[in-house]
Coordinates of C-alpha atoms and ligand atoms in Angstrom, one line a residue:
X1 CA -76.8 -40.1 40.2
X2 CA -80.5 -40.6 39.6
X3 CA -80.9 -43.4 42.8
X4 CA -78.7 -41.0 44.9
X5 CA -81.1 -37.7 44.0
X6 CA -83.9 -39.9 44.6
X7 CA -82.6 -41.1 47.9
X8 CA -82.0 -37.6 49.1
X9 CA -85.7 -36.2 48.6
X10 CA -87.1 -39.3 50.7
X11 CA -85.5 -37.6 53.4
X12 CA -83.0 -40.3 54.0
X13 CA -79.6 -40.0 55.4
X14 CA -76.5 -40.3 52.9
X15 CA -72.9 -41.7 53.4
X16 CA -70.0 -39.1 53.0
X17 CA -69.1 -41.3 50.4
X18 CA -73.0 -41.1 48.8
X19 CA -72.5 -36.9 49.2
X20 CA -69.1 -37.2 47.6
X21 CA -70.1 -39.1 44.6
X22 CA -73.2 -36.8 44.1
X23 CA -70.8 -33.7 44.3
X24 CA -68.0 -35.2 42.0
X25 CA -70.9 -36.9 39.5
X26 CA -72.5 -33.3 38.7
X27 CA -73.2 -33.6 35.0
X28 CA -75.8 -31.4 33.2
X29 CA -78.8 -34.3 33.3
X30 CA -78.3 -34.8 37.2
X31 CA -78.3 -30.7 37.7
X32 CA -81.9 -30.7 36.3
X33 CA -83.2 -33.6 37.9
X34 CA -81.7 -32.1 41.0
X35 CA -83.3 -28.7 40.4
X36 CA -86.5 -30.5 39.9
X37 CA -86.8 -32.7 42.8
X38 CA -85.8 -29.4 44.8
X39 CA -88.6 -27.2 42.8
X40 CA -91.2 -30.0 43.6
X41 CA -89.8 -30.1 47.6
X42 CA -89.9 -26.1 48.5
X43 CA -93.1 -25.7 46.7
X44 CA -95.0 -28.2 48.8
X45 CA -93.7 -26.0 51.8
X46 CA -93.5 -22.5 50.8
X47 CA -95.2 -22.7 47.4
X48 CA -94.2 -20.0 45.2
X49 CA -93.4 -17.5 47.7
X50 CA -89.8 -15.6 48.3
X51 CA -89.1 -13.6 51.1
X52 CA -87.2 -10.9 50.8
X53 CA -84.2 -9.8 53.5
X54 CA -82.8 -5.7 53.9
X55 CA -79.6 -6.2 54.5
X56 CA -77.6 -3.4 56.6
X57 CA -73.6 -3.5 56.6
X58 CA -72.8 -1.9 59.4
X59 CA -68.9 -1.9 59.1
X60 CA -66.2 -3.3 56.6
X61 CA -63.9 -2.8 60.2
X62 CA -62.6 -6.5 60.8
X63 CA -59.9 -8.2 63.7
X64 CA -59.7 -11.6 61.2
X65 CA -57.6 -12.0 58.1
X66 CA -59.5 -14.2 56.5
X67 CA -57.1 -15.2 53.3
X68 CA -60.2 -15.0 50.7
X69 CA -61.7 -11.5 52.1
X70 CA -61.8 -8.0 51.1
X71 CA -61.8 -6.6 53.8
X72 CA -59.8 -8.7 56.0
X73 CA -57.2 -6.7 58.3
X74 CA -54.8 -6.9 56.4
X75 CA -56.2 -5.0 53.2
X76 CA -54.6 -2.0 53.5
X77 CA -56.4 -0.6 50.6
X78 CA -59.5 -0.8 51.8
X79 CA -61.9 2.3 53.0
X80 CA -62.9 1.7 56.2
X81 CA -66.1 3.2 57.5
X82 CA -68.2 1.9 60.8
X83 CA -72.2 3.1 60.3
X84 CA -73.2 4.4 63.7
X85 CA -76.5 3.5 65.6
X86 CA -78.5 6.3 64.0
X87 CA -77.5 5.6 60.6
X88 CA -78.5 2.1 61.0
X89 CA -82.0 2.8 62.5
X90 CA -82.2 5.3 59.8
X91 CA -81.6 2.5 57.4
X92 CA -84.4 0.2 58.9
X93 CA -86.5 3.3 59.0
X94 CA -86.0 3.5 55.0
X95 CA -86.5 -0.3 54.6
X96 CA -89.2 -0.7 57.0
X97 CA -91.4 2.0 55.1
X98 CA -90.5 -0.1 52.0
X99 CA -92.0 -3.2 53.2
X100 CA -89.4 -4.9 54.9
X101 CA -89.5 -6.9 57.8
X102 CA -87.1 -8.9 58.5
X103 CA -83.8 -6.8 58.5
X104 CA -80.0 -8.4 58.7
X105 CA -77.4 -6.3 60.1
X106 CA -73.8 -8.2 58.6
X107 CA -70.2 -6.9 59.1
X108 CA -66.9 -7.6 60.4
X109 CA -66.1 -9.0 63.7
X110 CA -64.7 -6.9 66.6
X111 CA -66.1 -3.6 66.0
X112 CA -69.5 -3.3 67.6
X113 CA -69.2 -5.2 71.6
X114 CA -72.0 -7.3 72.2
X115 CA -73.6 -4.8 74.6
X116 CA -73.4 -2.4 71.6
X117 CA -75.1 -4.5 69.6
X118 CA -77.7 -5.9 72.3
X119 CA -79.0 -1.8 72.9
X120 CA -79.0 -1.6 69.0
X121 CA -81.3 -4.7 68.3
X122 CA -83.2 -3.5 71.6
X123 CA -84.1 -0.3 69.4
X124 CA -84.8 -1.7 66.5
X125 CA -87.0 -4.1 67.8
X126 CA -88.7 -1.2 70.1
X127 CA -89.6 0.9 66.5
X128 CA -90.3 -2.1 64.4
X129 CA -92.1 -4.8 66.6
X130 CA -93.4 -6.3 63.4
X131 CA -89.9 -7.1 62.0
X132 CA -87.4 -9.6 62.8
X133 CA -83.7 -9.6 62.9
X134 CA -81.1 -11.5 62.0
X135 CA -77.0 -10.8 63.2
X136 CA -74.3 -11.5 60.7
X137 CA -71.3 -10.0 62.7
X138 CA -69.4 -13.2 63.8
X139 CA -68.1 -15.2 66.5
X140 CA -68.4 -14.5 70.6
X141 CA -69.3 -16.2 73.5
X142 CA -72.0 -18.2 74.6
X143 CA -73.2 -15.8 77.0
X144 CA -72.8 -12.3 74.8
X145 CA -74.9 -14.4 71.9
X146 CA -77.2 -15.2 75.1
X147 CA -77.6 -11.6 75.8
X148 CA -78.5 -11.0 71.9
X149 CA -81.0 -13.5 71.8
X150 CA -82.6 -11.9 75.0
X151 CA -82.4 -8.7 73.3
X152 CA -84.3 -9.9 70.8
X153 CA -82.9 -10.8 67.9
X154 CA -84.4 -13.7 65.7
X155 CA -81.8 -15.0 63.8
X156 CA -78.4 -15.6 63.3
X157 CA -76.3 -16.3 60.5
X158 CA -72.5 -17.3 60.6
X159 CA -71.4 -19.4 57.6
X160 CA -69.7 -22.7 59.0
X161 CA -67.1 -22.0 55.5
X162 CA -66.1 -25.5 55.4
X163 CA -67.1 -28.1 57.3
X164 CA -63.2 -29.6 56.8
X165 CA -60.8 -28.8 59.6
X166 CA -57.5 -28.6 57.2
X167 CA -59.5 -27.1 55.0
X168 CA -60.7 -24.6 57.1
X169 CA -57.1 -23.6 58.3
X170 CA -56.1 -23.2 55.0
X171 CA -58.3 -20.4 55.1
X172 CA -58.6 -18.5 58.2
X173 CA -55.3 -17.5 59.6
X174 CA -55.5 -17.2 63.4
X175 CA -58.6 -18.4 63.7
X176 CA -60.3 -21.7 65.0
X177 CA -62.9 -24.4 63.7
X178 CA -63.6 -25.8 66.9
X179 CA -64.7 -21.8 67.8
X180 CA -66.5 -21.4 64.8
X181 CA -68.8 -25.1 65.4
X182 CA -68.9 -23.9 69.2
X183 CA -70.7 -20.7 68.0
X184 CA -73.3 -22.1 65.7
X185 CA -74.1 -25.2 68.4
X186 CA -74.2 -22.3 71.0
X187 CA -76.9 -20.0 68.5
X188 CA -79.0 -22.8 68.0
X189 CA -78.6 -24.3 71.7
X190 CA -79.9 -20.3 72.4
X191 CA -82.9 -20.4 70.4
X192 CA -81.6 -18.4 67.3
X193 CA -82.9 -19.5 63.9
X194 CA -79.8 -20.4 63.0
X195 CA -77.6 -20.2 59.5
X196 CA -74.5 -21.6 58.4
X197 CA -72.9 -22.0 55.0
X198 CA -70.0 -22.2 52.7
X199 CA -68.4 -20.7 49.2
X200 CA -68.6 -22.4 46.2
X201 CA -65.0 -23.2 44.8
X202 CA -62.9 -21.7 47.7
X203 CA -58.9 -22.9 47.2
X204 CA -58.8 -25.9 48.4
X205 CA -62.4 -27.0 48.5
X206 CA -62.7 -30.6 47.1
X207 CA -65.7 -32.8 46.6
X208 CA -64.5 -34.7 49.9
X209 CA -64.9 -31.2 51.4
X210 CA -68.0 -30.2 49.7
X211 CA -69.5 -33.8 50.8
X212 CA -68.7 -33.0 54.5
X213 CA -70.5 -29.8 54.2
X214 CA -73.2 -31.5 52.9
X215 CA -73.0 -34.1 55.8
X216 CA -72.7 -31.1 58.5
X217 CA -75.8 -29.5 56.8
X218 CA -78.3 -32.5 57.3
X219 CA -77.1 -33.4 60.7
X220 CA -76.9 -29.8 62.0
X221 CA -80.1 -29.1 60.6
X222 CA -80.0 -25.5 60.1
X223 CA -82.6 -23.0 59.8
X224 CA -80.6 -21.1 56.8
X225 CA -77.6 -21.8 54.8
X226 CA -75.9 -18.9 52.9
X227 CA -74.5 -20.3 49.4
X228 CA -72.4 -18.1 47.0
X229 CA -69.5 -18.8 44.8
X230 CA -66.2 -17.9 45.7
X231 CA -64.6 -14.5 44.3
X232 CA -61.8 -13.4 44.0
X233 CA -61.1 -9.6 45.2
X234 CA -58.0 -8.3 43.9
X235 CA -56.1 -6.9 47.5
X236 CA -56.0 -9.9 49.2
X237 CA -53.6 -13.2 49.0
X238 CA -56.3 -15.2 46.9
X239 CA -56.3 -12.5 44.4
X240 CA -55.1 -14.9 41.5
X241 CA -57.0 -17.8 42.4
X242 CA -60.0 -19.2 40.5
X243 CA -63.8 -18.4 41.3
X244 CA -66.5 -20.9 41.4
X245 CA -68.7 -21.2 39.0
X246 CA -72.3 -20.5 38.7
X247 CA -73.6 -24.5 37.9
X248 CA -71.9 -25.8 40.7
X249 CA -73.3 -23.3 43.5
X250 CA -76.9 -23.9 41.8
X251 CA -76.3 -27.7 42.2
X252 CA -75.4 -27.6 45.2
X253 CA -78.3 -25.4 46.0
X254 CA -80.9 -28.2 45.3
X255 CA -78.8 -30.9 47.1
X256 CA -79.4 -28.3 50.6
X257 CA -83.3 -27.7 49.9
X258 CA -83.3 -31.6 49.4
X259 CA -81.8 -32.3 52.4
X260 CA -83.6 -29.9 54.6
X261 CA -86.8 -29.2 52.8
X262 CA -87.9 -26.0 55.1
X263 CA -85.0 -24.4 54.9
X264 CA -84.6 -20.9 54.5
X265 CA -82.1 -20.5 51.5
X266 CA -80.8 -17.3 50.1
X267 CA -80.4 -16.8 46.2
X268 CA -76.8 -14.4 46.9
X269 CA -75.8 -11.1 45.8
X270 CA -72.4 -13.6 44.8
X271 CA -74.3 -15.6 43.1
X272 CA -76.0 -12.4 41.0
X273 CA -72.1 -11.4 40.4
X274 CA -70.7 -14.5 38.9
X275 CA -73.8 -14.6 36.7
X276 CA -76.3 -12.0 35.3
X277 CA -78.9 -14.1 36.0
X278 CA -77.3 -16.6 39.0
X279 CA -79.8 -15.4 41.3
X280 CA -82.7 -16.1 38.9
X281 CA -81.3 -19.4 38.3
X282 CA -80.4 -19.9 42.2
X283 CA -84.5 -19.1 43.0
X284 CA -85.5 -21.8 39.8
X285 CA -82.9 -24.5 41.5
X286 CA -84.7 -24.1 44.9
X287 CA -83.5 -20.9 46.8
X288 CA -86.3 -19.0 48.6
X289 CA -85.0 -15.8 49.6
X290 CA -83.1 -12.5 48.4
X291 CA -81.4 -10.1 50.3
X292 CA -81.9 -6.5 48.4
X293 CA -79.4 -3.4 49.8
X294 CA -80.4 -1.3 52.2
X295 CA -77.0 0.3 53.1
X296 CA -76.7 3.6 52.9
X297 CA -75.4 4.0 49.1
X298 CA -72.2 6.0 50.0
X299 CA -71.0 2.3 52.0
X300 CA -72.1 0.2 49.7
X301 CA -68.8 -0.1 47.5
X302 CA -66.8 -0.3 50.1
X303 CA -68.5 -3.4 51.9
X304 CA -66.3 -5.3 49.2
X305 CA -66.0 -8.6 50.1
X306 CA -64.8 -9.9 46.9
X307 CA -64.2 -7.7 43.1
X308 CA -67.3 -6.7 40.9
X309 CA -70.0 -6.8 43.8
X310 CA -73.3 -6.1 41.8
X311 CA -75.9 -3.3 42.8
X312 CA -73.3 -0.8 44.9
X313 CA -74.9 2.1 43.0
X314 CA -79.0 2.1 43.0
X315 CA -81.4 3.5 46.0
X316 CA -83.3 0.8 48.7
X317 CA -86.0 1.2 46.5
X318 CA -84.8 0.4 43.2
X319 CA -83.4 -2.6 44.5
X320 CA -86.1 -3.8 45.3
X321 CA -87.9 -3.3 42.2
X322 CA -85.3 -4.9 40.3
X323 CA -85.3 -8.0 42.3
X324 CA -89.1 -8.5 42.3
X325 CA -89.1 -8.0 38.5
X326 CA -86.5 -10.8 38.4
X327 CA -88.1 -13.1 41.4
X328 CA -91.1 -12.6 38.8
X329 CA -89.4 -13.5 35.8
X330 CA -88.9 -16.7 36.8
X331 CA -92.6 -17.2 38.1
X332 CA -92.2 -16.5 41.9
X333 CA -93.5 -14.1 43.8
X334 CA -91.7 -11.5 47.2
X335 CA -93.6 -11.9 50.4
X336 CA -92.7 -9.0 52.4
X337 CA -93.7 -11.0 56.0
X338 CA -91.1 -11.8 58.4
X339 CA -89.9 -14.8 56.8
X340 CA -89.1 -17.2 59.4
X341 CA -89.2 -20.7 58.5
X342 CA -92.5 -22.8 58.6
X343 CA -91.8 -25.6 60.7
X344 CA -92.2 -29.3 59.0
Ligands
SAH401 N1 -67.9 -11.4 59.8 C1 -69.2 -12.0 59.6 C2 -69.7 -11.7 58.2 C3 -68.7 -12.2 57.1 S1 -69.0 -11.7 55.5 C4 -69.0 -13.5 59.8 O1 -67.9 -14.0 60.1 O2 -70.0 -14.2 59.7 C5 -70.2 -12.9 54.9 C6 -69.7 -14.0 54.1 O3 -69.2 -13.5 52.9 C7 -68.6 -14.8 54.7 O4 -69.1 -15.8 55.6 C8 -68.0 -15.5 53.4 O5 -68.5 -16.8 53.2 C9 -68.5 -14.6 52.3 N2 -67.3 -14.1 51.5 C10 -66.2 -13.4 52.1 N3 -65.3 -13.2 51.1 C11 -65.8 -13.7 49.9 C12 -65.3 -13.8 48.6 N4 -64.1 -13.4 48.2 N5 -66.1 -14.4 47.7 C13 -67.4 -14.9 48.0 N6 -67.8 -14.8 49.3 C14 -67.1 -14.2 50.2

């Protein structure tokens, strides 16, 4: 385990088999070398910085039925609500007066068209030309995603959610993986400072999985990669399934910064769920960002993605608080700049 860690913060390429033998070998003693090799490797590039995200969900509305989601289309139980253009400039507004500047508007797929969204980030970038922003609203074509980026939108994140074709259909009904890989070569083809990622302990998910996402992340190369263990949420078809753990998504949080030292890696609101102090723990094991709230707090329930999402019920501005206390806890410190990734 050791040679293989080792290996992997000189920068060198591994074998699936290499990725699947660090995955399946995880044992307390390789965890903290891990974690230390990975402290050691985002220091020397962003020292002890951690740049802080306001993240906007603009609608729980969604056309897939992704089997693991709360609010896939088929959850009939879910509240729907759709924030409108106002509300979210209102939001950024809010966030932006807070410090904020880099703001990610996430939320289910087919609701806001891509001219929609193109006027929206042309307004937001109007009011706040100091701020970036990122889109987390899913998959369309080449040439709307062209039309964002020409908009003027930074970043992009859409999680790859495994890097495993079989695996991937177990997962997504009525969707596609050659779609999904078309999108994220397409973002970063564009120009976007582009994110993928996966869940921690989806059904299904093995350590051959988990070493091809591994694989996919070093030879992608993405700007981001959004970890978080998988949750359950109680209305859809994965209700009674397992959730990953804590260890495992913090391992495998070291093994990305290792493999991509630069790389912009969130410490989840997930991760903060499955574990008081996950996102602490994420930030200690290499992770150099946090996304705080900034939805409007009548919303923020109902963008349920999986049961017992933390922080639904405190103000932009207490979240924030909370987080820096906890980013400083651990001996870090928020940088309120833009945040975009310092080129190697
Ligand atoms: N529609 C957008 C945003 C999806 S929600 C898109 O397709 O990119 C953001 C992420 O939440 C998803 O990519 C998924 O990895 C994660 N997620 C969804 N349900 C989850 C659950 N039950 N537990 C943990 N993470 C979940």
């Amino acid at each position: 385990m050791r040679e293989l860690i080792e290996k992997l913060s000189e920068n060198r390429s591994l074998s699936l088999a290499e990725y699947e033998a660090l995955v399946s070998g995880m044992n307390p003693e390789a965890a903290a070398f891990a974690a230390k090799k990975a402290d050691e490797a985002r220091r020397a590039v962003y020292g002890n910085k951690v740049y802080i995200r306001g993240l906007i969900e603009i609608s729980n509305v969604c056309r897939n039925n992704c089997f693991y989601c709360g609010i896939r289309r088929g959850n009939t139980e879910c509240a729907r609500y759709t924030l409108t253009p106002d509300e979210i400039l209102g939001c950024c507004e809010e966030g932006h007066a807070l410090g904020f500047r880099t703001f990610v508007l996430q939320g289910g797929e087919g609701v806001y068209k891509a001219d929609e969204i193109c006027s929206l980030v042309k307004e937001i970038k109007s009011r706040f030309s100091d701020s970036a922003v990122t889109l987390s609203l899913g998959e369309f074509s080449h040439d709307e995603y062209a039309a964002m980026k020409s908009a003027g939108a930074d970043r992009y994140l859409l999680r790859h959610e495994t890097a495993d074709r079989e695996h991937y259909a177990s997962l997504h009904p009525d969707m596609d993986f050659d779609n999904r890989m078309r999108c994220l070569y397409d973002l970063k083809k564009l120009g976007f400072q582009t994110g993928c990622g996966f869940m921690v302990g989806s059904p299904g998910q093995t350590a051959k999985t988990l070493a091809k996402d591994l694989k996919f992340i070093e030879e992608f190369s993405p700007e981001m990669c959004g970890i978080g263990p998988f949750i359950p949420h109680k209305d859809t078809p994965f209700a009674n399934e397992s959730a990953g753990t804590c260890e495992q998504t913090v391992y495998l949080l070291s093994l990305i910064r290792l493999i991509k030292p630069n790389i912009l890696l969130p410490a989840t609101t997930a991760l903060g769920t499955i574990d008081p102090s996950g996102r602490e723990k994420g930030i200690l094991a290499g992770a150099n960002v946090v996304m705080p709230n900034l939805s409007p707090l009548g919303v923020r329930d109902k963008y349920k993605l999986y049961d017992g999402k933390i922080c639904t019920g405190d103000e932009s501005a207490q979240c924030i608080k909370c987080l820096s206390l906890r980013v400083e806890s651990v001996g870090f410190e928020i940088s309120f700049t833009r945040g975009d990734i310092i080129k190697e």
